[in-house]
Coordinates of C-alpha atoms in Angstrom, one line a residue:
M845 CA 58.3 67.1 118.5
A846 CA 56.7 70.4 117.9
V847 CA 58.4 73.6 116.0
V848 CA 59.0 76.0 119.1
A849 CA 59.6 79.7 118.3
N850 CA 62.7 80.4 119.2
D851 CA 63.8 77.9 117.0
L852 CA 62.4 78.5 113.8
D853 CA 64.2 81.0 111.4
Q854 CA 67.3 78.3 112.7
W855 CA 66.0 75.8 111.6
L856 CA 64.6 77.1 108.8
Y857 CA 67.8 78.3 107.5
L858 CA 68.7 75.5 107.7
F859 CA 66.2 73.7 105.8
N860 CA 66.5 75.4 103.1
R861 CA 70.7 75.3 102.4
G862 CA 70.3 71.7 102.4
E863 CA 71.5 71.3 106.4
D864 CA 68.6 70.3 107.8
F865 CA 69.0 66.1 108.5
E866 CA 66.1 66.0 110.1
A867 CA 63.5 68.1 108.6
Y868 CA 61.5 65.1 110.2
H869 CA 60.7 67.2 113.1
R870 CA 59.8 70.1 112.4
F871 CA 57.6 69.8 108.5
G872 CA 54.7 66.9 108.8
A873 CA 51.7 67.4 111.5
H874 CA 52.9 67.4 114.9
Q875 CA 51.4 66.8 118.3
V876 CA 51.3 69.9 120.6
G877 CA 48.3 69.2 123.4
D878 CA 44.9 68.1 122.1
H879 CA 45.5 70.3 118.2
W880 CA 48.0 69.3 115.6
E881 CA 50.8 71.7 114.1
F882 CA 51.3 72.3 110.8
L883 CA 54.6 72.9 108.5
V884 CA 54.9 72.3 104.6
W885 CA 57.6 73.6 102.2
A886 CA 55.7 75.2 99.3
P887 CA 57.5 78.2 97.7
H888 CA 55.4 79.2 94.8
A889 CA 52.0 78.5 96.3
Q890 CA 49.1 81.9 96.4
G891 CA 47.4 80.1 99.8
V892 CA 48.0 76.9 101.8
A893 CA 44.8 75.1 103.8
V894 CA 44.8 71.9 105.9
V895 CA 41.9 69.2 105.4
G896 CA 41.0 66.6 106.9
D897 CA 39.2 63.8 109.4
W898 CA 37.2 66.2 112.0
N899 CA 36.7 69.3 109.8
D900 CA 34.9 67.6 107.0
W901 CA 37.6 68.2 104.9
Q902 CA 37.1 72.7 105.4
P903 CA 40.6 74.0 104.2
A904 CA 41.7 75.1 107.7
P905 CA 44.3 77.9 106.0
L906 CA 47.9 78.1 106.8
S907 CA 49.8 81.6 107.1
P908 CA 53.2 81.8 104.9
I909 CA 56.9 81.9 107.9
G910 CA 57.6 85.5 105.8
D911 CA 60.1 84.7 102.2
T912 CA 61.2 81.1 103.8
G913 CA 58.8 79.0 101.0
V914 CA 57.5 77.5 103.9
W915 CA 53.3 78.0 105.8
R916 CA 52.4 77.3 109.2
G917 CA 49.1 76.3 110.9
A918 CA 47.1 74.1 113.3
A919 CA 43.8 72.4 114.3
K920 CA 42.4 70.5 116.8
A921 CA 41.9 67.3 115.5
L922 CA 42.6 63.1 117.1
A923 CA 45.3 61.5 116.2
G924 CA 44.6 58.8 113.7
Q925 CA 42.3 61.2 111.8
H926 CA 43.1 61.6 107.5
Y927 CA 44.4 64.8 107.1
K928 CA 46.0 66.7 103.1
F929 CA 47.3 69.7 102.6
R930 CA 45.4 72.2 100.2
L931 CA 47.8 74.3 98.3
T932 CA 46.9 76.6 95.1
G933 CA 49.2 77.5 93.1
P934 CA 50.4 80.6 91.3
D935 CA 48.2 80.0 88.0
G936 CA 45.4 79.9 90.8
V937 CA 44.9 76.0 90.2
T938 CA 43.5 74.3 93.9
R939 CA 45.9 70.7 94.2
E940 CA 45.0 68.3 97.3
K941 CA 49.1 67.3 98.1
I942 CA 49.8 64.0 100.8
D943 CA 51.9 65.1 103.9
P944 CA 55.5 64.8 102.0
F945 CA 56.8 64.7 106.1
A946 CA 53.9 62.2 107.2
F947 CA 54.8 59.0 109.2
A948 CA 51.4 57.0 108.1
F949 CA 48.8 57.5 105.7
E950 CA 44.9 55.3 105.1
R951 CA 45.0 51.2 103.6
K952 CA 45.3 52.2 99.8
P953 CA 43.7 53.4 96.9
G954 CA 43.6 56.3 99.3
T955 CA 46.7 58.4 99.9
A956 CA 45.7 60.9 102.1
A957 CA 48.5 60.5 105.6
L958 CA 47.0 59.8 109.1
L959 CA 47.7 61.9 112.2
A960 CA 50.8 60.0 113.7
D961 CA 53.6 61.4 115.4
L962 CA 57.0 59.8 115.4
P963 CA 56.6 56.1 115.7
A964 CA 57.6 55.6 119.5
H965 CA 59.0 51.5 120.1
D966 CA 60.3 50.4 123.7
W967 CA 63.2 49.1 121.2
H968 CA 66.0 46.7 123.4
D969 CA 68.4 46.2 120.7
T970 CA 71.2 47.7 122.3
R971 CA 73.3 44.8 122.8
W972 CA 73.3 44.5 119.2
L973 CA 73.9 48.3 118.2
K974 CA 76.6 48.4 120.5
D975 CA 78.7 44.6 119.1
R976 CA 77.9 47.2 115.4
E977 CA 79.6 50.1 117.2
A978 CA 82.5 47.9 118.0
F979 CA 83.4 46.1 114.5
P980 CA 82.5 47.7 111.4
P981 CA 81.4 45.4 108.3
Y982 CA 85.2 45.1 107.1
Q983 CA 85.4 42.8 109.8
R984 CA 82.2 41.4 109.7
P985 CA 81.3 38.0 107.5
I986 CA 77.5 40.1 105.3
S987 CA 75.2 37.6 104.1
I988 CA 72.0 39.0 103.0
Y989 CA 68.6 37.2 102.8
E990 CA 66.7 39.5 100.2
L991 CA 63.2 39.6 100.8
H992 CA 59.8 41.2 99.2
L993 CA 57.5 40.8 102.0
G994 CA 54.7 41.0 100.5
S995 CA 55.0 37.9 98.6
F996 CA 57.4 36.1 101.1
R997 CA 55.1 33.8 103.0
R998 CA 50.6 35.3 103.2
H999 CA 47.6 33.7 104.5
M1000 CA 45.5 30.9 103.4
N1001 CA 43.4 34.2 101.9
D1002 CA 46.4 35.4 99.6
A1003 CA 46.0 38.2 102.5
Y1004 CA 49.0 40.3 103.2
L1005 CA 51.2 39.4 106.6
T1006 CA 51.4 41.6 109.1
Y1007 CA 55.4 43.4 110.4
A1008 CA 54.6 40.8 113.5
E1009 CA 52.8 37.8 111.4
A1010 CA 56.4 38.4 109.4
A1011 CA 58.5 39.2 112.7
K1012 CA 57.5 35.5 113.5
V1013 CA 58.2 34.3 110.5
V1014 CA 60.5 34.9 108.9
I1015 CA 63.1 36.3 111.4
P1016 CA 63.5 32.1 112.3
Y1017 CA 63.6 31.6 108.2
V1018 CA 67.2 33.2 108.2
K1019 CA 68.6 32.6 111.3
K1020 CA 68.4 29.4 110.6
L1021 CA 69.0 29.6 107.0
G1022 CA 72.3 31.0 108.7
F1023 CA 72.1 34.9 106.8
T1024 CA 73.9 37.4 108.7
H1025 CA 71.3 40.2 107.7
I1026 CA 68.0 40.7 106.1
E1027 CA 67.2 42.9 103.0
L1028 CA 63.3 44.4 103.2
M1029 CA 62.5 46.0 99.3
P1030 CA 61.4 48.9 100.2
L1031 CA 58.0 49.8 102.7
M1032 CA 58.2 53.3 103.2
E1033 CA 54.1 54.1 101.5
H1034 CA 54.1 53.2 97.8
P1035 CA 50.4 53.6 96.2
L1036 CA 51.6 50.4 93.8
D1037 CA 52.3 46.9 93.9
K1038 CA 53.4 46.3 90.9
S1039 CA 56.7 48.9 91.4
W1040 CA 57.8 46.5 94.3
G1041 CA 58.3 49.5 96.7
Y1042 CA 60.8 51.1 94.1
Q1043 CA 58.4 54.6 93.6
L1044 CA 57.1 56.1 96.4
M1045 CA 55.5 58.9 98.0
G1046 CA 55.9 58.1 101.8
Y1047 CA 59.6 59.1 103.0
F1048 CA 59.5 58.7 106.1
A1049 CA 55.9 56.9 106.7
P1050 CA 56.9 52.7 106.5
T1051 CA 53.7 51.0 104.2
S1052 CA 49.9 50.1 105.9
R1053 CA 50.3 47.0 103.7
F1054 CA 51.2 46.0 106.6
G1055 CA 49.8 46.9 108.9
P1056 CA 50.6 50.5 111.5
P1057 CA 54.8 51.8 111.8
G1058 CA 55.5 50.4 115.4
E1059 CA 54.8 46.9 114.1
L1060 CA 57.7 47.2 111.6
L1061 CA 59.6 49.2 114.3
G1062 CA 59.0 46.0 116.1
F1063 CA 60.2 43.3 113.2
I1064 CA 63.0 45.6 113.5
D1065 CA 64.2 44.6 117.4
A1066 CA 63.4 41.2 117.0
A1067 CA 66.2 40.4 114.1
H1068 CA 68.3 42.7 116.6
Q1069 CA 67.8 40.9 118.8
A1070 CA 67.8 37.4 116.6
G1071 CA 71.4 38.4 116.2
L1072 CA 71.0 39.5 112.2
G1073 CA 70.9 42.6 110.7
V1074 CA 68.5 45.2 109.1
I1075 CA 69.1 46.8 105.9
M1076 CA 66.5 48.5 102.8
D1077 CA 66.0 49.5 99.7
W1078 CA 65.4 53.4 99.4
V1079 CA 64.8 55.0 96.0
P1080 CA 65.8 58.3 96.8
G1081 CA 66.7 59.3 93.0
H1082 CA 63.0 59.9 91.7
F1083 CA 60.0 59.5 92.8
I1084 CA 55.9 59.0 91.4
R1085 CA 54.5 61.0 88.8
N1086 CA 50.9 60.5 90.7
A1087 CA 48.9 64.4 90.9
D1088 CA 48.7 64.3 94.8
A1089 CA 52.1 63.8 95.7
L1090 CA 55.6 65.1 95.8
A1091 CA 55.2 65.8 91.3
R1092 CA 54.8 69.5 90.9
F1093 CA 53.6 69.8 94.7
D1094 CA 52.7 73.7 94.7
G1095 CA 51.8 73.9 91.4
T1096 CA 55.7 74.7 89.6
P1097 CA 58.6 72.2 89.8
T1098 CA 59.0 71.6 93.4
F1099 CA 60.6 68.5 94.4
E1100 CA 61.5 67.7 90.8
Y1101 CA 63.9 69.7 88.3
A1102 CA 62.2 72.9 86.6
D1103 CA 63.6 71.8 83.0
A1104 CA 61.2 69.1 81.8
H1105 CA 63.3 67.3 79.8
R1106 CA 65.6 66.8 82.9
A1107 CA 62.6 66.2 85.1
D1108 CA 61.1 63.7 82.8
N1109 CA 62.1 59.4 84.0
V1110 CA 61.6 57.8 81.2
R1111 CA 62.9 54.5 82.0
W1112 CA 60.3 53.9 85.6
G1113 CA 58.1 56.6 84.0
S1114 CA 58.3 59.2 87.0
W1115 CA 59.9 62.2 88.1
N1116 CA 64.0 62.5 89.4
F1117 CA 64.0 64.8 91.5
D1118 CA 66.5 67.7 91.5
L1119 CA 69.8 66.8 93.9
G1120 CA 71.2 70.3 93.2
R1121 CA 68.0 72.1 95.7
A1122 CA 68.9 72.9 99.0
Q1123 CA 65.5 72.2 99.8
V1124 CA 65.5 68.0 98.4
Q1125 CA 68.4 67.3 99.7
S1126 CA 67.3 68.2 103.1
F1127 CA 64.0 66.2 102.9
L1128 CA 65.7 63.0 101.1
L1129 CA 68.6 63.6 103.4
S1130 CA 66.2 63.4 106.9
S1131 CA 64.3 60.6 104.8
A1132 CA 68.1 58.3 105.3
T1133 CA 68.4 59.6 108.9
F1134 CA 64.9 58.8 109.9
W1135 CA 65.5 55.5 109.1
L1136 CA 68.8 55.1 109.7
K1137 CA 68.4 57.1 113.5
E1138 CA 64.8 56.5 114.6
C1139 CA 64.1 53.1 113.2
H1140 CA 67.7 51.6 113.6
L1141 CA 68.2 50.6 110.4
D1142 CA 71.8 49.1 109.5
G1143 CA 72.1 50.2 106.7
L1144 CA 70.7 51.8 102.5
R1145 CA 70.5 49.9 99.6
V1146 CA 70.2 53.2 97.1
D1147 CA 68.1 52.5 94.6
A1148 CA 69.4 53.1 90.8
V1149 CA 72.7 55.1 91.0
S1150 CA 73.4 54.8 88.0
N1151 CA 70.9 57.4 86.8
M1152 CA 71.5 59.7 90.0
L1153 CA 75.6 59.6 88.5
Y1154 CA 75.1 59.5 85.0
M1155 CA 72.9 62.9 82.6
D1156 CA 72.7 60.5 79.5
Y1157 CA 71.6 57.3 81.4
D1158 CA 67.9 57.7 80.5
A1159 CA 66.3 56.9 77.5
G1160 CA 66.0 60.0 75.1
K1161 CA 69.1 61.2 76.8
E1162 CA 72.2 60.4 74.6
H1163 CA 73.7 63.6 74.3
D1164 CA 72.9 64.9 77.5
R1165 CA 76.2 66.4 79.0
N1166 CA 76.5 69.1 81.9
R1167 CA 77.8 72.9 81.9
N1168 CA 81.6 71.3 81.7
G1169 CA 80.4 68.9 78.8
G1170 CA 80.8 65.8 80.6
R1171 CA 77.9 63.4 81.4
E1172 CA 78.0 63.5 84.5
N1173 CA 75.6 64.3 86.4
L1174 CA 76.8 66.9 89.2
E1175 CA 74.2 67.6 91.2
G1176 CA 73.8 63.4 92.3
I1177 CA 77.6 62.9 92.7
A1178 CA 77.6 65.9 94.9
F1179 CA 74.2 64.5 96.3
L1180 CA 75.1 61.2 97.1
Q1181 CA 79.3 62.2 98.6
K1182 CA 77.0 65.1 101.3
L1183 CA 74.1 61.3 101.4
N1184 CA 77.3 59.4 102.8
R1185 CA 78.0 61.4 104.8
V1186 CA 75.3 62.0 106.7
A1187 CA 75.3 58.7 107.2
F1188 CA 77.9 57.7 109.0
S1189 CA 77.7 61.1 111.4
A1190 CA 73.8 60.2 112.1
V1191 CA 74.9 56.6 113.0
V1192 CA 78.1 54.3 113.0
N1193 CA 78.6 51.9 111.0
P1194 CA 76.0 51.9 108.5
L1195 CA 75.9 49.8 106.2
M1196 CA 75.4 52.1 102.7
I1197 CA 75.8 50.3 99.5
A1198 CA 75.1 51.3 95.8
E1199 CA 73.2 49.5 93.4
E1200 CA 75.7 50.7 91.1
S1201 CA 75.6 49.5 87.6
S1202 CA 78.7 51.1 85.8
A1203 CA 82.1 51.7 85.7
Y1204 CA 82.2 55.0 87.5
P1205 CA 85.3 54.9 89.8
G1206 CA 85.6 55.0 93.5
V1207 CA 81.7 54.4 94.9
T1208 CA 83.4 52.8 97.4
K1209 CA 86.1 55.3 98.5
P1210 CA 85.7 58.3 100.9
V1211 CA 84.6 61.6 100.0
Y1212 CA 87.5 62.9 101.0
L1213 CA 89.9 61.3 98.6
G1214 CA 87.5 62.8 95.7
G1215 CA 85.1 58.8 96.0
L1216 CA 81.0 59.0 96.8
G1217 CA 82.0 57.5 99.9
F1218 CA 79.7 54.4 100.4
N1219 CA 80.9 50.6 102.1
Y1220 CA 80.3 49.0 99.1
K1221 CA 78.9 48.2 96.3
W1222 CA 76.6 45.7 94.0
N1223 CA 78.8 43.5 91.8
M1224 CA 76.4 44.2 89.2
G1225 CA 79.3 42.7 86.4
W1226 CA 81.2 39.2 88.8
M1227 CA 76.5 38.6 88.8
N1228 CA 76.6 38.8 84.6
D1229 CA 79.2 36.8 84.4
T1230 CA 78.6 34.5 86.2
L1231 CA 75.2 33.6 84.6
A1232 CA 76.3 34.3 81.1
Y1233 CA 79.4 31.0 82.2
F1234 CA 76.5 28.9 84.3
S1235 CA 73.4 29.1 82.4
R1236 CA 75.7 27.5 78.9
A1237 CA 76.2 24.1 78.7
P1238 CA 79.7 22.9 80.1
G1239 CA 80.9 22.3 76.7
Q1240 CA 80.7 25.9 75.2
R1241 CA 81.6 27.1 79.0
D1242 CA 84.4 30.5 79.0
V1243 CA 86.6 29.8 81.8
H1244 CA 87.8 33.8 81.1
K1245 CA 83.9 34.4 82.1
L1246 CA 84.8 34.1 85.9
T1247 CA 88.4 34.4 85.8
F1248 CA 87.9 38.0 84.1
S1249 CA 86.6 38.9 88.5
F1250 CA 89.9 37.8 89.2
V1251 CA 91.3 41.8 87.4
Y1252 CA 89.8 43.7 89.3
L1253 CA 89.0 42.6 93.2
R1254 CA 90.3 45.9 94.5
D1255 CA 88.9 47.9 92.8
E1256 CA 85.8 48.4 95.2
Q1257 CA 84.5 47.2 98.4
F1258 CA 81.7 44.9 96.3
I1259 CA 79.1 43.0 97.3
L1260 CA 78.0 39.1 94.6
P1261 CA 74.5 39.6 94.2
F1262 CA 72.3 37.4 92.9
S1263 CA 69.2 39.6 93.0
H1264 CA 64.8 39.7 92.5
D1265 CA 66.0 41.3 88.9
E1266 CA 67.7 38.6 87.4
V1267 CA 64.7 36.3 88.1
V1268 CA 61.8 38.2 87.2
H1269 CA 60.2 39.5 83.7
G1270 CA 61.5 36.1 81.4
K1271 CA 65.1 35.9 83.3
K1272 CA 63.4 32.5 84.9
S1273 CA 64.6 31.3 88.0
L1274 CA 68.2 30.9 89.3
M1275 CA 67.8 27.4 89.5
H1276 CA 65.3 27.1 85.6
K1277 CA 69.6 28.9 84.0
M1278 CA 71.5 25.8 84.8
P1279 CA 71.6 24.1 82.1
G1280 CA 70.5 20.5 81.4
D1281 CA 68.6 17.9 83.0
R1282 CA 67.2 18.7 86.4
Y1283 CA 69.4 17.0 88.1
N1284 CA 72.4 18.8 86.1
Q1285 CA 70.9 22.3 87.4
F1286 CA 70.8 21.2 90.8
A1287 CA 74.6 19.8 90.2
N1288 CA 75.6 23.5 88.5
L1289 CA 73.5 24.8 90.7
R1290 CA 75.5 23.7 93.8
V1291 CA 78.8 25.1 91.8
M1292 CA 77.8 28.2 91.7
Y1293 CA 77.0 29.4 94.6
V1294 CA 80.1 27.9 96.4
W1295 CA 81.9 29.9 93.9
W1296 CA 79.0 32.6 95.4
L1297 CA 79.8 32.0 98.3
T1298 CA 84.4 31.7 99.0
H1299 CA 84.8 34.2 95.7
P1300 CA 86.0 37.9 97.8
G1301 CA 82.9 40.1 98.4
K1302 CA 79.8 40.2 100.3
K1303 CA 76.9 37.9 99.3
L1304 CA 73.3 38.5 99.1
L1305 CA 70.7 35.6 97.1
F1306 CA 67.2 36.6 96.2
M1307 CA 64.4 34.9 99.0
G1308 CA 63.7 31.0 97.3
S1309 CA 66.9 30.7 95.9
E1310 CA 67.1 29.0 98.4
W1311 CA 65.9 26.2 97.2
G1312 CA 66.6 26.0 93.8
Q1313 CA 63.2 27.5 93.2
F1314 CA 62.0 26.8 89.8
L1315 CA 59.5 29.3 88.7
E1316 CA 60.6 33.2 88.1
W1317 CA 59.8 35.0 91.2
R1318 CA 56.4 36.2 91.1
D1319 CA 55.0 39.9 93.5
W1320 CA 50.8 38.9 93.1
T1321 CA 52.0 35.6 95.3
Q1322 CA 53.8 33.6 98.2
L1323 CA 57.1 32.0 97.3
E1324 CA 57.0 28.0 96.6
W1325 CA 56.9 26.5 99.7
R1326 CA 55.0 23.1 98.4
D1327 CA 58.1 22.5 95.7
L1328 CA 59.9 22.1 99.4
A1329 CA 58.3 18.2 99.8
D1330 CA 60.3 17.4 96.8
P1331 CA 63.3 15.9 98.0
L1332 CA 66.0 17.9 95.7
N1333 CA 64.9 21.8 97.1
A1334 CA 64.8 19.8 100.2
K1335 CA 68.4 19.3 100.0
M1336 CA 69.5 22.3 98.1
Q1337 CA 68.1 24.2 101.2
S1338 CA 70.5 22.6 103.5
F1339 CA 72.7 22.9 101.0
T1340 CA 72.7 26.4 101.8
T1341 CA 72.3 26.4 105.2
N1342 CA 75.3 24.8 105.2
L1343 CA 76.8 26.6 103.3
M1344 CA 76.0 29.9 104.7
H1345 CA 77.2 28.2 108.3
L1346 CA 80.1 26.9 107.2
Y1347 CA 80.6 30.8 105.7
R1348 CA 80.4 32.4 109.4
R1349 CA 82.5 29.6 110.2
Y1350 CA 86.4 29.8 108.9
P1351 CA 87.0 33.8 108.7
A1352 CA 89.1 33.3 106.2
L1353 CA 86.2 33.4 103.9
W1354 CA 85.8 36.2 104.7
R1355 CA 87.6 38.6 106.9
G1356 CA 90.1 39.1 104.0
D1357 CA 87.6 40.1 100.6
H1358 CA 89.5 43.9 100.9
D1359 CA 93.2 42.4 101.6
E1360 CA 94.7 41.5 98.3
T1361 CA 96.2 38.9 100.0
G1362 CA 93.4 37.3 100.6
M1363 CA 92.9 35.5 97.6
L1364 CA 95.6 32.6 95.3
V1365 CA 94.7 31.3 92.7
T1366 CA 96.5 27.9 92.4
I1367 CA 94.5 27.7 89.5
G1368 CA 93.5 30.0 86.7
D1369 CA 94.0 28.4 83.3
N1370 CA 92.3 25.2 83.5
P1371 CA 89.0 26.0 80.9
D1372 CA 87.6 23.0 83.1
A1373 CA 88.0 23.7 86.6
L1374 CA 89.2 26.1 89.0
S1375 CA 91.5 25.9 92.3
Y1376 CA 92.2 29.3 94.9
I1377 CA 92.6 29.3 98.8
R1378 CA 90.5 32.4 100.6
R1379 CA 93.2 32.6 103.1
S1380 CA 93.8 35.7 106.2
P1381 CA 96.5 36.2 108.6
G1382 CA 95.6 33.9 111.9
E1383 CA 93.0 31.9 110.4
L1384 CA 92.8 28.2 108.7
P1385 CA 93.2 29.0 105.5
V1386 CA 90.0 27.4 103.1
I1387 CA 91.3 25.8 99.5
V1388 CA 88.4 26.2 97.1
V1389 CA 88.5 23.7 93.8
L1390 CA 85.7 23.4 91.3
N1391 CA 85.1 20.7 88.5
L1392 CA 83.3 22.9 85.6
V1393 CA 82.6 19.5 83.7
T1394 CA 80.3 16.8 83.8
K1395 CA 83.6 14.1 84.2
Q1396 CA 84.7 13.2 87.7
R1397 CA 88.6 13.4 88.0
D1398 CA 90.4 10.9 89.6
H1399 CA 93.8 11.7 90.9
F1400 CA 93.5 15.4 89.7
R1401 CA 96.1 17.8 91.7
V1402 CA 95.5 19.9 94.1
P1403 CA 98.1 22.8 94.9
V1404 CA 97.6 23.7 98.5
P1405 CA 100.0 25.3 101.3
H1406 CA 102.1 23.2 103.5
G1407 CA 102.1 19.4 104.0
G1408 CA 100.0 17.2 106.2
H1409 CA 96.8 16.1 106.9
Y1410 CA 93.5 18.2 104.7
R1411 CA 90.5 17.9 105.4
V1412 CA 87.6 18.4 103.2
I1413 CA 84.3 20.3 104.5
L1414 CA 82.5 20.4 102.3
N1415 CA 81.3 17.5 98.4
T1416 CA 79.0 19.3 96.7
E1417 CA 78.4 15.6 95.7
A1418 CA 77.5 14.0 98.4
I1419 CA 73.6 12.9 99.6
A1420 CA 73.0 14.9 101.7
A1421 CA 73.4 17.9 99.4
G1422 CA 71.8 16.5 96.9
G1423 CA 74.0 14.7 94.8
T1424 CA 74.8 11.0 94.2
W1425 CA 77.8 10.6 97.1
T1426 CA 76.8 8.0 99.5
H1427 CA 81.1 7.8 100.0
V1428 CA 82.2 10.8 100.5
P1429 CA 86.3 11.4 101.5
R1430 CA 86.9 13.5 104.0
H1431 CA 90.7 13.3 105.2
Y1432 CA 94.1 13.5 102.0
V1433 CA 97.7 13.9 103.3
A1434 CA 99.7 16.8 100.9
T1435 CA 103.3 15.2 99.1
A1436 CA 105.9 16.7 97.8
V1437 CA 105.1 17.4 94.3
P1438 CA 105.1 20.5 93.4
A1439 CA 101.4 22.4 91.1
N1440 CA 101.5 25.2 90.2
G1441 CA 103.6 27.0 92.3
Q1442 CA 103.1 25.9 95.4
A1443 CA 105.5 23.3 96.6
D1444 CA 102.3 20.0 98.3
S1445 CA 99.2 19.3 96.7
L1446 CA 96.4 16.8 97.3
D1447 CA 95.8 13.4 94.8
V1448 CA 92.2 14.2 94.9
I1449 CA 89.0 12.8 93.3
L1450 CA 87.1 16.1 92.1
P1451 CA 82.9 14.9 91.6
A1452 CA 81.7 15.8 88.3
M1453 CA 80.4 19.5 87.4
G1454 CA 81.0 19.5 91.9
A1455 CA 83.3 21.3 93.6
L1456 CA 85.2 20.3 97.6
L1457 CA 86.3 23.2 100.2
I1458 CA 89.2 21.1 102.4
V1459 CA 91.3 22.7 105.0
P1460 CA 94.1 22.1 106.8
E1461 CA 94.3 19.9 109.4
P1462 CA 96.0 21.0 113.2
A1463 CA 99.4 19.1 113.4
E1464 CA 99.2 16.3 116.3
G1465 CA 101.1 16.1 119.2

């Protein structure tokens, strides 16, 4: 949409106040008839010009709009042509820079933007969007398949799949597995593959690695039509240092802090956004709106939230303090609250997820109650404790690593993540973390997945983990699909699929996630076993029993909520799951033998390093 003169003053007023949440309609390049109009924010530039294919990269000057810090111009050009801005800073040096609001870029190693207007797509996901509006995420099962598009699958010549090709491969596969959502690692434009997309330059542009922007919209549309939500990772805290991107955009710190110490992100070799600057807020909040509203994403997983919450989070900043003497980044906190207010105003029921590793209170509490306003937070403590427990040999484990999570179950609204970060950089794959020989590694992995799936909290699993890939994740090549020729890997994939479908089939496993009564621990003081009941009013309760040692237990007493008949819906040692039990007892009858506070109990055979899921059977007659 081109800039209309009558509205320009109002738009610029809002932009400079940090209140323009759809600035992409105005800034950047937009086609008007047979020419393109350009709008760029460069408050300290002495001069600004646009250069591109159409004028042999000769500067076409832009004009300043009063003292707003914004420059405007026009050129007769064709869609798809390359362009950059040429800015002369207050130091007299002229630099070529990308368009921060560009909708498309050329393929790397080039970094020029392409003349492209707002991506257009003929959407067919109305039913999905209406369902999302009608049912908030708290009322839904949420199981997320995390995916790095560049290394999920590749062509025989190692070339990437395009967005369109990926839609035909990824969506049916994830649908069959039984997950409810796909989470894409960042697909905003970025120059370095090794950054996995977490060091961005194009906050409004799908990366050109996998095809044109419209194809990504087609991927999202196809996922919705298949009944799958799509979330993407988004990085508002920091950006790449590259000289032709946002760094010192107009020759001075523009998007980053003026204080070089605060601007420098040592941990990731990038620059921190000045989150307290109004125009930076308009830029970033417009990016969030663009992906949620224009691209129909179902949510954003906001990366590195701790880096925005604390002034002393980064290396070399251990003693940094705010104006009140505290360690909190006051600008970062205010920005995150504003982000979530804007996101929940832009679309109905988005998933706003914080990747946050500290104990900062109220991450998922509403802003009006003093919280940050996210609706979910990754439970990094649960993940770390779970992996620390299961990676040790059974005789060396401390069950309190697991049961400690019961103390803070309701502190936040959690997602339980086994993400890409846990299977890279020498940390080993989930399968490789498990102790014992190959058979016992799979047995441990199955029990750990039952713990993950039945523990209160939404779910996230990184690609390849569903079949127990042994090699840790490598971003430069596709997953080890050949593993599936091994019966144990194939059975593990089948087991995970069965588990995901059970999760969706039995609402007690998710409907009580945020309810005080949603989980009743019936055996929590036994160092070698756990038992608990997932429940929700009006739903069939699910009894979970975990045997955490490599010894079968006959006549094991499982507390149950009432007498009657019970049915085993999952036994991790069934031969179909990769275990050894060819005959699996399916039915039990509760007797009036009290156990751990329950009046009735079952006398079951509990498999070695195994788990059972048990439900009551309907009364006859």
